[in-house]
Amino acid sequence: MPIFIILIILSFSLYVFYKVSEVRAKEPFLKRWTGTKAKMALGSFLASFGLNELTAVEGRVQLWVALIFLIYGIVLLIMNYKMYKHF
């Protein structure tokens, strides 16, 4: 589906943007803050990739890999959202 492909590209580009911002930041607080945003974008990337894989499941292995990507992406999103709210 094209919506998942757009989400994959957008979240990966946000991940790269925030990762570069994290490396360029000088203050430790700002580094951790942008680092959590980068990890949230990575979680969004993994979750949207897992959802994209679930739309075209052909076998059990592909199903399990897609579920692992989806679950890990959601966990990354939730955990880093809490850290983002903390900072």
CSV table of C-alpha atoms in Angstrom, one decimal:
chain,number,residue,atom,x,y,z
A,1,MET,CA,0.0,0.0,0.0
A,2,PRO,CA,1.3,3.4,-0.8
A,3,ILE,CA,0.5,4.9,2.6
A,4,PHE,CA,2.9,2.5,4.3
A,5,ILE,CA,5.6,3.3,1.7
A,6,ILE,CA,5.2,7.0,2.4
A,7,LEU,CA,5.4,6.4,6.1
A,8,ILE,CA,8.5,4.3,5.7
A,9,ILE,CA,10.3,7.0,3.7
A,10,LEU,CA,9.1,9.8,5.9
A,11,SER,CA,10.1,8.1,9.2
A,12,PHE,CA,13.5,7.0,7.8
A,13,SER,CA,14.3,10.5,6.7
A,14,LEU,CA,13.2,11.9,10.1
A,15,TYR,CA,15.5,9.3,11.7
A,16,VAL,CA,18.5,10.4,9.7
A,17,PHE,CA,17.7,14.1,10.4
A,18,TYR,CA,17.4,13.6,14.1
A,19,LYS,CA,20.5,11.4,14.3
A,20,VAL,CA,22.5,14.1,12.5
A,21,SER,CA,21.1,16.7,14.9
A,22,GLU,CA,22.0,14.5,17.8
A,23,VAL,CA,25.6,14.2,16.6
A,24,ARG,CA,25.9,17.9,16.0
A,25,ALA,CA,24.4,19.0,19.4
A,26,LYS,CA,26.9,20.1,22.0
A,27,GLU,CA,24.8,20.1,25.2
A,28,PRO,CA,24.2,16.7,26.8
A,29,PHE,CA,20.5,17.5,27.4
A,30,LEU,CA,20.0,18.4,23.8
A,31,LYS,CA,21.8,15.3,22.7
A,32,ARG,CA,19.5,13.0,24.7
A,33,TRP,CA,16.4,14.9,23.7
A,34,THR,CA,17.1,14.6,20.0
A,35,GLY,CA,18.3,11.0,20.5
A,36,THR,CA,14.9,10.1,21.9
A,37,LYS,CA,13.2,11.7,18.9
A,38,ALA,CA,15.5,9.7,16.6
A,39,LYS,CA,14.6,6.5,18.3
A,40,MET,CA,10.9,7.4,18.0
A,41,ALA,CA,11.4,7.8,14.3
A,42,LEU,CA,13.2,4.5,14.1
A,43,GLY,CA,10.3,2.9,16.0
A,44,SER,CA,7.9,4.4,13.5
A,45,PHE,CA,10.0,3.1,10.7
A,46,LEU,CA,10.0,-0.4,12.0
A,47,ALA,CA,6.3,-0.4,12.8
A,48,SER,CA,5.3,0.9,9.4
A,49,PHE,CA,7.7,-1.6,7.7
A,50,GLY,CA,6.1,-4.4,9.7
A,51,LEU,CA,2.6,-3.2,8.7
A,52,ASN,CA,3.7,-3.1,5.1
A,53,GLU,CA,5.0,-6.7,5.3
A,54,LEU,CA,1.7,-7.8,6.9
A,55,THR,CA,-0.2,-6.6,3.9
A,56,ALA,CA,1.5,-9.2,1.6
A,57,VAL,CA,2.1,-12.2,3.8
A,58,GLU,CA,3.0,-15.4,1.8
A,59,GLY,CA,4.3,-17.7,4.5
A,60,ARG,CA,4.7,-18.2,8.2
A,61,VAL,CA,8.3,-16.9,8.3
A,62,GLN,CA,7.3,-13.7,6.7
A,63,LEU,CA,4.4,-13.4,9.1
A,64,TRP,CA,6.6,-13.8,12.2
A,65,VAL,CA,9.2,-11.4,10.9
A,66,ALA,CA,6.5,-8.8,10.2
A,67,LEU,CA,5.1,-9.3,13.7
A,68,ILE,CA,8.5,-9.0,15.3
A,69,PHE,CA,9.2,-5.7,13.4
A,70,LEU,CA,5.7,-4.4,14.3
A,71,ILE,CA,6.0,-5.2,18.0
A,72,TYR,CA,9.5,-4.0,18.3
A,73,GLY,CA,8.6,-0.7,16.5
A,74,ILE,CA,5.6,-0.2,18.8
A,75,VAL,CA,7.8,-0.8,21.9
A,76,LEU,CA,10.4,1.6,20.7
A,77,LEU,CA,7.7,4.2,20.1
A,78,ILE,CA,6.1,3.9,23.5
A,79,MET,CA,9.4,3.7,25.5
A,80,ASN,CA,11.0,6.7,23.7
A,81,TYR,CA,7.7,8.7,23.9
A,82,LYS,CA,7.9,8.4,27.7
A,83,MET,CA,11.5,9.4,27.6
A,84,TYR,CA,10.7,12.4,25.4
A,85,LYS,CA,8.0,13.5,27.8
A,86,HIS,CA,10.5,13.1,30.7
A,87,PHE,CA,13.0,15.5,29.0
